[in-house]
Amino acid sequence: MQIGRHAGASMPFLGPCAGPLKRSSQNFRAHAFSQHLRSRSVARSLHSQPPNPMPLGWPSPSRHLGQGGGTALAAQVSSNDFKTGMTIEFDGSPYRVMEFLHVKPGKGAAFVRSKLKNYLTGNTTERTWRAGETVEIAQIEKKDTQFTYTDGTDFVFMDMSSYEEIRVQKDPTWAKYLTEGASVSLVLWNGTVISVDPPATVELQIVETDPGVKGNTAQGGSKPATLETGAVISVPLFVQSGERINVDTQSGTYVGRASS
């Protein structure tokens, strides 16, 4: 008997899997041919569609993305909602709202008169807005600093995070409320310091004012008083030189005597 053959058989012995193997080979060739036809169909379909380098629904690279992937829009405010100290932007420059007045004439539409200060030039201008007219709010940043000293017309501040010194040219709008060591915020627009934000209320000493008259009360008149920073404000008649008072930096008005 020969190995690999049945005794007495003339055909080679391939085992019980010979039949299934032959059928599997045929099935594989049929499957491969089917896949080939399907690939050609897909290729023709893709070739007929216009190229799309970016998934549908994605914004173009030129659009600015805000939080959540949406297009960031500049915040706006109505002229009806103006507030003293607000920073707005128009004609490519940031402006501080110094004063505003709502006017309702007997005839015609209502409007808002405003006095604005250009942060970049320091110039003030008056502008009239239609009631309800919208304008962009300037996109500003604030940096926490400490006022350390003056050098000529420069006020020197220390960045409380990096301890870097930052020099800002004096502006009486805010300089009249600062004393050395005061914590303030620098206002930045497009990376440039445009102003200084003192605290809403500061404590300052009166260095000069007329003597108070005996019997004067809080309901009496007022008188000018010079503060240690050089600012001059109106104070009640009973307040004396040497006293420390609280001052509202937005309105520049007397708030009350400082607590001892």
Coordinates of N, CA, C and O in Angstrom, one line a residue, residues 147 155 170 172 174-180 202-207 226-233 247:
F147 N -0.9 100.7 41.4 CA -0.3 102.0 41.1 C 0.9 102.1 42.1 O 0.7 102.1 43.3
F155 N 2.3 107.5 34.7 CA 1.9 106.7 35.9 C 2.4 105.3 35.8 O 2.2 104.7 34.7
K170 N -0.4 110.1 32.0 CA -1.4 110.7 32.9 C -2.7 111.2 32.2 O -2.6 111.9 31.2
P172 N -6.2 113.1 33.6 CA -6.9 113.6 34.8 C -8.2 112.9 35.1 O -8.7 112.9 36.2
W174 N -8.9 109.8 35.4 CA -8.7 108.8 36.4 C -7.5 109.1 37.4 O -7.6 108.6 38.6
A175 N -6.6 109.9 37.0 CA -5.4 110.2 37.8 C -5.8 110.9 39.1 O -5.2 110.7 40.1
K176 N -6.9 111.7 39.1 CA -7.3 112.5 40.3 C -7.8 111.6 41.4 O -8.1 112.1 42.5
Y177 N -8.0 110.3 41.1 CA -8.5 109.5 42.2 C -7.4 108.4 42.7 O -7.8 107.6 43.5
L178 N -6.2 108.5 42.2 CA -5.2 107.5 42.6 C -4.2 108.0 43.6 O -3.7 109.1 43.5
T179 N -3.9 107.1 44.5 CA -2.8 107.3 45.5 C -1.9 106.1 45.4 O -2.3 105.0 45.0
E180 N -0.6 106.3 45.7 CA 0.3 105.2 45.6 C -0.1 104.0 46.4 O -0.6 104.1 47.5
V202 N -13.3 105.5 46.3 CA -12.0 105.6 46.9 C -12.1 106.5 48.2 O -12.9 107.3 48.3
E203 N -11.1 106.2 49.0 CA -11.0 107.0 50.3 C -9.9 108.0 50.1 O -8.7 107.6 49.9
L204 N -10.2 109.3 50.3 CA -9.2 110.3 50.1 C -9.3 111.4 51.2 O -10.3 111.5 51.8
Q205 N -8.2 112.0 51.5 CA -8.1 113.1 52.5 C -8.3 114.4 52.0 O -7.9 114.8 50.9
I206 N -9.1 115.3 52.7 CA -9.3 116.7 52.3 C -8.1 117.5 52.8 O -7.8 117.4 54.0
V207 N -7.4 118.1 51.9 CA -6.3 118.9 52.3 C -6.6 120.4 52.4 O -5.9 121.2 53.1
T226 N -10.5 120.5 48.3 CA -9.3 120.0 47.5 C -8.9 118.7 48.2 O -8.6 118.7 49.4
L227 N -8.7 117.7 47.4 CA -8.3 116.4 48.0 C -6.8 116.2 47.8 O -6.1 116.9 47.1
E228 N -6.3 115.2 48.4 CA -4.8 114.9 48.4 C -4.3 114.6 47.1 O -3.1 114.8 46.8
T229 N -5.1 114.2 46.1 CA -4.7 114.0 44.7 C -4.7 115.2 43.9 O -4.3 115.2 42.7
G230 N -5.3 116.3 44.4 CA -5.5 117.5 43.6 C -6.9 117.7 43.1 O -7.2 118.8 42.6
A231 N -7.7 116.7 43.2 CA -9.1 116.8 42.7 C -9.8 117.7 43.6 O -9.6 117.8 44.8
V232 N -10.8 118.4 43.0 CA -11.7 119.4 43.7 C -13.1 118.9 43.6 O -13.6 118.7 42.4
I233 N -13.8 118.6 44.7 CA -15.2 118.2 44.6 C -16.0 119.0 45.6 O -15.4 119.7 46.4
V247 N -15.3 108.9 48.0 CA -15.6 109.6 46.7 C -16.0 108.6 45.7 O -15.4 107.6 45.5

